[in-house]
PDB file of C-alpha atoms in Angstrom:
ATOM      1  CA  UNK A  74      14.408 -38.109  -8.216  1.00  0.00           C
ATOM      2  CA  UNK A  75      13.038 -35.362  -5.974  1.00  0.00           C
ATOM      3  CA  UNK A  76      14.004 -31.819  -6.916  1.00  0.00           C
ATOM      4  CA  UNK A  77      14.945 -29.514  -4.080  1.00  0.00           C
ATOM      5  CA  UNK A  78      15.691 -25.843  -3.843  1.00  0.00           C
ATOM      6  CA  UNK A  79      17.911 -23.722  -1.634  1.00  0.00           C
ATOM      7  CA  UNK A  80      16.843 -21.356   1.114  1.00  0.00           C
ATOM      8  CA  UNK A  81      18.069 -18.469  -1.027  1.00  0.00           C
ATOM      9  CA  UNK A  82      16.050 -19.271  -4.095  1.00  0.00           C
ATOM     10  CA  UNK A  83      12.849 -21.188  -4.786  1.00  0.00           C
ATOM     11  CA  UNK A  84      12.678 -18.462  -7.460  1.00  0.00           C
ATOM     12  CA  UNK A  85      11.285 -19.921 -10.647  1.00  0.00           C
ATOM     13  CA  UNK A  86      10.137 -17.123 -12.887  1.00  0.00           C
ATOM     14  CA  UNK A  87      12.590 -14.275 -12.397  1.00  0.00           C
ATOM     15  CA  UNK A  88      14.936 -13.422 -15.242  1.00  0.00           C
ATOM     16  CA  UNK A  89      17.467 -11.888 -12.889  1.00  0.00           C
ATOM     17  CA  UNK A  90      17.417 -14.311  -9.932  1.00  0.00           C
ATOM     18  CA  UNK A  91      18.269 -18.012 -10.183  1.00  0.00           C
ATOM     19  CA  UNK A  92      17.853 -20.542  -7.402  1.00  0.00           C
ATOM     20  CA  UNK A  93      20.045 -23.509  -6.552  1.00  0.00           C
ATOM     21  CA  UNK A  94      18.569 -27.013  -6.488  1.00  0.00           C
ATOM     22  CA  UNK A  95      19.543 -28.013  -2.949  1.00  0.00           C
ATOM     23  CA  UNK A  96      17.022 -28.672  -0.178  1.00  0.00           C
ATOM     24  CA  UNK A  97      16.516 -26.426   2.824  1.00  0.00           C
ATOM     25  CA  UNK A  98      15.342 -28.222   5.941  1.00  0.00           C
ATOM     26  CA  UNK A  99      12.891 -27.299   7.188  1.00  0.00           C
ATOM     27  CA  UNK A 100      11.361 -25.649   4.134  1.00  0.00           C
ATOM     28  CA  UNK A 101      10.881 -21.913   4.700  1.00  0.00           C
ATOM     29  CA  UNK A 102       7.478 -20.892   3.339  1.00  0.00           C
ATOM     30  CA  UNK A 103       7.625 -17.483   1.623  1.00  0.00           C
ATOM     31  CA  UNK A 104       5.207 -14.661   2.359  1.00  0.00           C
ATOM     32  CA  UNK A 105       2.891 -13.200  -0.288  1.00  0.00           C
ATOM     33  CA  UNK A 106      -0.408 -13.823  -2.066  1.00  0.00           C
ATOM     34  CA  UNK A 107      -1.243 -17.531  -2.109  1.00  0.00           C
ATOM     35  CA  UNK A 108      -2.974 -19.202  -5.019  1.00  0.00           C
ATOM     36  CA  UNK A 109      -2.896 -22.377  -7.124  1.00  0.00           C
ATOM     37  CA  UNK A 110      -1.218 -22.284 -10.542  1.00  0.00           C
ATOM     38  CA  UNK A 111      -2.653 -24.511 -13.291  1.00  0.00           C
ATOM     39  CA  UNK A 112      -0.551 -25.302 -16.360  1.00  0.00           C
ATOM     40  CA  UNK A 113      -1.169 -27.748 -19.230  1.00  0.00           C
ATOM     41  CA  UNK A 114       1.484 -29.934 -20.857  1.00  0.00           C
ATOM     42  CA  UNK A 115      -0.217 -31.880 -23.638  1.00  0.00           C
ATOM     43  CA  UNK A 116      -3.183 -33.654 -22.080  1.00  0.00           C
ATOM     44  CA  UNK A 117      -1.787 -33.342 -18.561  1.00  0.00           C
ATOM     45  CA  UNK A 118      -2.705 -30.509 -16.187  1.00  0.00           C
ATOM     46  CA  UNK A 119      -0.130 -29.584 -13.565  1.00  0.00           C
ATOM     47  CA  UNK A 120      -1.113 -27.813 -10.354  1.00  0.00           C
ATOM     48  CA  UNK A 121       1.256 -26.145  -7.903  1.00  0.00           C
ATOM     49  CA  UNK A 122       0.440 -24.171  -4.776  1.00  0.00           C
ATOM     50  CA  UNK A 123       2.288 -20.874  -5.163  1.00  0.00           C
ATOM     51  CA  UNK A 124       2.981 -17.587  -3.453  1.00  0.00           C
ATOM     52  CA  UNK A 125       3.036 -14.425  -5.593  1.00  0.00           C
ATOM     53  CA  UNK A 126       5.589 -12.072  -4.069  1.00  0.00           C
ATOM     54  CA  UNK A 127       5.911  -8.422  -5.045  1.00  0.00           C
ATOM     55  CA  UNK A 128       9.329  -7.214  -6.138  1.00  0.00           C
ATOM     56  CA  UNK A 129       8.268  -3.868  -7.613  1.00  0.00           C
ATOM     57  CA  UNK A 130       5.256  -2.417  -9.367  1.00  0.00           C
ATOM     58  CA  UNK A 131       4.011   0.809 -10.897  1.00  0.00           C
ATOM     59  CA  UNK A 132       0.384   1.889 -10.914  1.00  0.00           C
ATOM     60  CA  UNK A 133      -1.418   2.811 -14.104  1.00  0.00           C
ATOM     61  CA  UNK A 134      -4.924   2.902 -12.628  1.00  0.00           C
ATOM     62  CA  UNK A 135      -7.658   4.879 -14.365  1.00  0.00           C
ATOM     63  CA  UNK A 136      -9.953   7.121 -12.297  1.00  0.00           C
ATOM     64  CA  UNK A 137     -13.117   5.436 -11.002  1.00  0.00           C
ATOM     65  CA  UNK A 138     -16.350   7.406 -10.599  1.00  0.00           C
ATOM     66  CA  UNK A 139     -19.088   6.103  -8.271  1.00  0.00           C
ATOM     67  CA  UNK A 140     -22.796   6.864  -8.713  1.00  0.00           C
ATOM     68  CA  UNK A 141     -26.043   5.694  -7.167  1.00  0.00           C
ATOM     69  CA  UNK A 142     -28.947   4.126  -9.066  1.00  0.00           C
ATOM     70  CA  UNK A 143     -30.291   7.601  -9.976  1.00  0.00           C
ATOM     71  CA  UNK A 144     -26.976   8.826 -11.361  1.00  0.00           C
ATOM     72  CA  UNK A 145     -25.957  11.022  -8.420  1.00  0.00           C
ATOM     73  CA  UNK A 146     -22.225  11.168  -7.690  1.00  0.00           C
ATOM     74  CA  UNK A 147     -21.144   9.140  -4.651  1.00  0.00           C
ATOM     75  CA  UNK A 148     -18.063   9.667  -2.482  1.00  0.00           C
ATOM     76  CA  UNK A 149     -16.666   8.226   0.731  1.00  0.00           C
ATOM     77  CA  UNK A 150     -17.572  10.672   3.524  1.00  0.00           C
ATOM     78  CA  UNK A 151     -15.621  10.616   6.776  1.00  0.00           C
ATOM     79  CA  UNK A 152     -17.818  10.077   9.837  1.00  0.00           C
ATOM     80  CA  UNK A 153     -17.567   9.581  13.564  1.00  0.00           C
ATOM     81  CA  UNK A 154     -18.051   5.839  14.034  1.00  0.00           C
ATOM     82  CA  UNK A 155     -19.940   6.363  17.301  1.00  0.00           C
ATOM     83  CA  UNK A 156     -22.334   9.211  16.435  1.00  0.00           C
ATOM     84  CA  UNK A 157     -22.387   8.870  12.639  1.00  0.00           C
ATOM     85  CA  UNK A 158     -21.825  12.615  12.253  1.00  0.00           C
ATOM     86  CA  UNK A 159     -19.866  13.863   9.231  1.00  0.00           C
ATOM     87  CA  UNK A 160     -16.327  14.974  10.118  1.00  0.00           C
ATOM     88  CA  UNK A 161     -13.810  17.069   8.162  1.00  0.00           C
ATOM     89  CA  UNK A 162     -11.352  14.292   8.933  1.00  0.00           C
ATOM     90  CA  UNK A 163     -11.493  11.117  10.955  1.00  0.00           C
ATOM     91  CA  UNK A 164     -11.354   7.332  10.841  1.00  0.00           C
ATOM     92  CA  UNK A 165     -14.781   6.100   9.698  1.00  0.00           C
ATOM     93  CA  UNK A 166     -16.148   6.220   6.147  1.00  0.00           C
ATOM     94  CA  UNK A 167     -19.583   5.846   4.584  1.00  0.00           C
ATOM     95  CA  UNK A 168     -20.787   6.062   0.997  1.00  0.00           C
ATOM     96  CA  UNK A 169     -22.771   9.263   0.481  1.00  0.00           C
ATOM     97  CA  UNK A 170     -24.285  10.801  -2.649  1.00  0.00           C
ATOM     98  CA  UNK A 171     -24.265  14.460  -3.695  1.00  0.00           C
ATOM     99  CA  UNK A 172     -27.595  15.018  -1.893  1.00  0.00           C
ATOM    100  CA  UNK A 173     -26.165  13.914   1.460  1.00  0.00           C
ATOM    101  CA  UNK A 174     -27.892  10.516   1.448  1.00  0.00           C
ATOM    102  CA  UNK A 175     -26.096   7.381   2.556  1.00  0.00           C
ATOM    103  CA  UNK A 176     -25.982   4.725  -0.171  1.00  0.00           C
ATOM    104  CA  UNK A 177     -25.558   0.953   0.408  1.00  0.00           C
ATOM    105  CA  UNK A 178     -22.487  -0.440  -1.344  1.00  0.00           C
ATOM    106  CA  UNK A 179     -24.568  -2.933  -3.333  1.00  0.00           C
ATOM    107  CA  UNK A 180     -26.388  -0.022  -5.008  1.00  0.00           C
ATOM    108  CA  UNK A 181     -23.216   1.640  -6.272  1.00  0.00           C
ATOM    109  CA  UNK A 182     -22.506   1.789 -10.024  1.00  0.00           C
ATOM    110  CA  UNK A 183     -18.939   2.303 -11.230  1.00  0.00           C
ATOM    111  CA  UNK A 184     -17.729   4.281 -14.251  1.00  0.00           C
ATOM    112  CA  UNK A 185     -14.391   5.082 -15.871  1.00  0.00           C
ATOM    113  CA  UNK A 186     -13.180   6.605 -19.158  1.00  0.00           C
ATOM    114  CA  UNK A 187     -12.101   4.928 -22.380  1.00  0.00           C
ATOM    115  CA  UNK A 188      -9.230   5.951 -24.683  1.00  0.00           C
ATOM    116  CA  UNK A 189     -11.428   8.673 -26.222  1.00  0.00           C
ATOM    117  CA  UNK A 190     -12.351  10.043 -22.774  1.00  0.00           C
ATOM    118  CA  UNK A 191     -15.892   8.694 -23.007  1.00  0.00           C
ATOM    119  CA  UNK A 192     -17.512   7.485 -19.805  1.00  0.00           C
ATOM    120  CA  UNK A 193     -18.205   3.740 -19.651  1.00  0.00           C
ATOM    121  CA  UNK A 194     -19.744   1.608 -16.898  1.00  0.00           C
ATOM    122  CA  UNK A 195     -17.560  -1.155 -15.462  1.00  0.00           C
ATOM    123  CA  UNK A 196     -17.747  -3.909 -12.855  1.00  0.00           C
ATOM    124  CA  UNK A 197     -15.037  -4.911 -10.372  1.00  0.00           C
ATOM    125  CA  UNK A 198     -12.919  -8.008 -11.034  1.00  0.00           C
ATOM    126  CA  UNK A 199     -12.997 -10.857  -8.537  1.00  0.00           C
ATOM    127  CA  UNK A 200      -9.685 -11.631  -6.862  1.00  0.00           C
ATOM    128  CA  UNK A 201      -7.991 -14.854  -8.004  1.00  0.00           C
ATOM    129  CA  UNK A 202      -5.212 -14.921  -5.404  1.00  0.00           C
ATOM    130  CA  UNK A 203      -5.662 -16.089  -1.847  1.00  0.00           C
ATOM    131  CA  UNK A 204      -6.505 -19.345  -0.137  1.00  0.00           C
ATOM    132  CA  UNK A 205      -8.562 -21.702  -2.314  1.00  0.00           C
ATOM    133  CA  UNK A 206      -8.313 -19.528  -5.451  1.00  0.00           C
ATOM    134  CA  UNK A 207      -6.826 -20.378  -8.833  1.00  0.00           C
ATOM    135  CA  UNK A 208      -4.661 -18.778 -11.517  1.00  0.00           C
ATOM    136  CA  UNK A 209      -4.943 -20.421 -14.945  1.00  0.00           C
ATOM    137  CA  UNK A 210      -2.703 -19.831 -17.942  1.00  0.00           C
ATOM    138  CA  UNK A 211      -4.636 -18.015 -20.696  1.00  0.00           C
ATOM    139  CA  UNK A 212      -2.211 -18.658 -23.547  1.00  0.00           C
ATOM    140  CA  UNK A 213       1.431 -19.115 -24.436  1.00  0.00           C
ATOM    141  CA  UNK A 214       3.338 -16.696 -26.653  1.00  0.00           C
ATOM    142  CA  UNK A 215       6.833 -16.840 -28.213  1.00  0.00           C
ATOM    143  CA  UNK A 216       9.474 -15.256 -25.980  1.00  0.00           C
ATOM    144  CA  UNK A 217      10.584 -13.251 -29.007  1.00  0.00           C
ATOM    145  CA  UNK A 218       7.377 -11.180 -28.713  1.00  0.00           C
ATOM    146  CA  UNK A 219       8.005 -10.028 -25.124  1.00  0.00           C
ATOM    147  CA  UNK A 220       9.911  -6.938 -26.260  1.00  0.00           C
ATOM    148  CA  UNK A 221       6.636  -5.551 -27.627  1.00  0.00           C
ATOM    149  CA  UNK A 222       4.962  -5.671 -24.187  1.00  0.00           C
ATOM    150  CA  UNK A 223       5.096  -2.974 -21.511  1.00  0.00           C
ATOM    151  CA  UNK A 224       6.222  -4.277 -18.108  1.00  0.00           C
ATOM    152  CA  UNK A 225       4.800  -2.349 -15.145  1.00  0.00           C
ATOM    153  CA  UNK A 226       6.083  -4.472 -12.273  1.00  0.00           C
ATOM    154  CA  UNK A 227       8.118  -7.507 -11.241  1.00  0.00           C
ATOM    155  CA  UNK A 228       6.795 -10.377  -9.150  1.00  0.00           C
ATOM    156  CA  UNK A 229       8.051 -13.847  -8.253  1.00  0.00           C
ATOM    157  CA  UNK A 230       6.121 -17.111  -8.222  1.00  0.00           C
ATOM    158  CA  UNK A 231       7.447 -19.193  -5.334  1.00  0.00           C
ATOM    159  CA  UNK A 232       6.566 -22.683  -4.169  1.00  0.00           C
ATOM    160  CA  UNK A 233       4.187 -22.569  -1.218  1.00  0.00           C
ATOM    161  CA  UNK A 234       5.321 -26.011  -0.015  1.00  0.00           C
ATOM    162  CA  UNK A 235       8.404 -28.108  -0.718  1.00  0.00           C
ATOM    163  CA  UNK A 236       6.340 -30.651  -2.692  1.00  0.00           C
ATOM    164  CA  UNK A 237       5.372 -27.880  -5.143  1.00  0.00           C
ATOM    165  CA  UNK A 238       9.009 -27.266  -6.144  1.00  0.00           C
ATOM    166  CA  UNK A 239       9.312 -30.166  -8.662  1.00  0.00           C
ATOM    167  CA  UNK A 240       6.017 -29.131 -10.283  1.00  0.00           C
ATOM    168  CA  UNK A 241       7.279 -25.592 -10.798  1.00  0.00           C
ATOM    169  CA  UNK A 242      10.556 -26.941 -12.179  1.00  0.00           C
ATOM    170  CA  UNK A 243       8.636 -29.072 -14.679  1.00  0.00           C
ATOM    171  CA  UNK A 244       6.666 -26.005 -15.806  1.00  0.00           C
ATOM    172  CA  UNK A 245       9.889 -23.992 -16.143  1.00  0.00           C
ATOM    173  CA  UNK A 246      11.533 -26.715 -18.228  1.00  0.00           C
ATOM    174  CA  UNK A 247       8.497 -26.980 -20.505  1.00  0.00           C
ATOM    175  CA  UNK A 248       8.396 -23.216 -21.129  1.00  0.00           C
ATOM    176  CA  UNK A 249      12.136 -23.089 -21.750  1.00  0.00           C
ATOM    177  CA  UNK A 250      12.052 -26.042 -24.161  1.00  0.00           C
ATOM    178  CA  UNK A 251       9.301 -24.384 -26.209  1.00  0.00           C
ATOM    179  CA  UNK A 252      10.924 -20.925 -25.946  1.00  0.00           C
ATOM    180  CA  UNK A 253       7.587 -19.532 -24.855  1.00  0.00           C
ATOM    181  CA  UNK A 254       6.120 -17.417 -22.059  1.00  0.00           C
ATOM    182  CA  UNK A 255       2.817 -18.111 -20.309  1.00  0.00           C
ATOM    183  CA  UNK A 256       0.256 -15.309 -20.027  1.00  0.00           C
ATOM    184  CA  UNK A 257      -2.036 -15.403 -17.018  1.00  0.00           C
ATOM    185  CA  UNK A 258      -4.520 -12.966 -15.431  1.00  0.00           C
ATOM    186  CA  UNK A 259      -3.903 -11.883 -11.835  1.00  0.00           C
ATOM    187  CA  UNK A 260      -6.312  -9.897  -9.648  1.00  0.00           C
ATOM    188  CA  UNK A 261      -4.775  -9.331  -6.217  1.00  0.00           C
ATOM    189  CA  UNK A 262      -7.856  -7.796  -4.616  1.00  0.00           C
ATOM    190  CA  UNK A 263     -11.453  -7.498  -5.777  1.00  0.00           C
ATOM    191  CA  UNK A 264     -11.531  -4.182  -7.605  1.00  0.00           C
ATOM    192  CA  UNK A 265     -10.825  -2.562 -10.954  1.00  0.00           C
ATOM    193  CA  UNK A 266      -7.223  -3.524 -11.624  1.00  0.00           C
ATOM    194  CA  UNK A 267      -6.357  -6.697 -13.529  1.00  0.00           C
ATOM    195  CA  UNK A 268      -2.734  -7.602 -14.163  1.00  0.00           C
ATOM    196  CA  UNK A 269      -1.558  -9.870 -16.959  1.00  0.00           C
ATOM    197  CA  UNK A 270       1.461 -11.848 -15.841  1.00  0.00           C
ATOM    198  CA  UNK A 271       4.207 -12.816 -18.288  1.00  0.00           C
ATOM    199  CA  UNK A 272       5.704 -16.029 -16.912  1.00  0.00           C
ATOM    200  CA  UNK A 273       9.034 -17.355 -18.213  1.00  0.00           C
ATOM    201  CA  UNK A 274      11.151 -20.289 -17.106  1.00  0.00           C
ATOM    202  CA  UNK A 275      14.887 -19.759 -16.567  1.00  0.00           C
ATOM    203  CA  UNK A 276      17.147 -22.816 -16.058  1.00  0.00           C
ATOM    204  CA  UNK A 277      20.933 -22.971 -15.999  1.00  0.00           C
ATOM    205  CA  UNK A 278      22.395 -26.320 -15.053  1.00  0.00           C
ATOM    206  CA  UNK A 279      21.123 -27.235 -11.590  1.00  0.00           C
ATOM    207  CA  UNK A 280      19.725 -23.743 -11.030  1.00  0.00           C
ATOM    208  CA  UNK A 281      16.273 -22.485 -11.903  1.00  0.00           C
TER     209      UNK A 281
END
């Protein structure tokens, strides 16, 4: 039996919002970051095309320091896009080291600070959301352990297409039956911030 979802829901993994299993026609595709969610049940791997939609989020980013190959500090300098001259303010930016030399982006090294305020070199994470990209579940943890985790934002995983709705419902039912949450890494844009999503399934009667 096909599973359908109302125009007001398609909301699978939100503790506070439940959707009704009735079919909108035509299906209204939500806006957000597209990806493909992979989830294992026994020996079977389920895949659903999803949209990750921001509800709220707080930033806990650490400072990033840029340097060139010789260790000189690098900043973004504002320039006139036509003449290339440095401006006190403007709309064009180039990477420039402390000696006034322009540095190609591929030669930039990135550093941040650890918990003891020691400088460590890091590399940017590759984005895993967007067309043709994948999000894979790292592990599953008991829901009873979620109170020990710090939540910095709330997002929804929505079905990208109507045929993805029953797959998401199957994942939600599996998580609920096991009383577990799925942990998955999410990198919205290539850079230095990696989020770890805590995914739970919420089902009440014909709502999920």
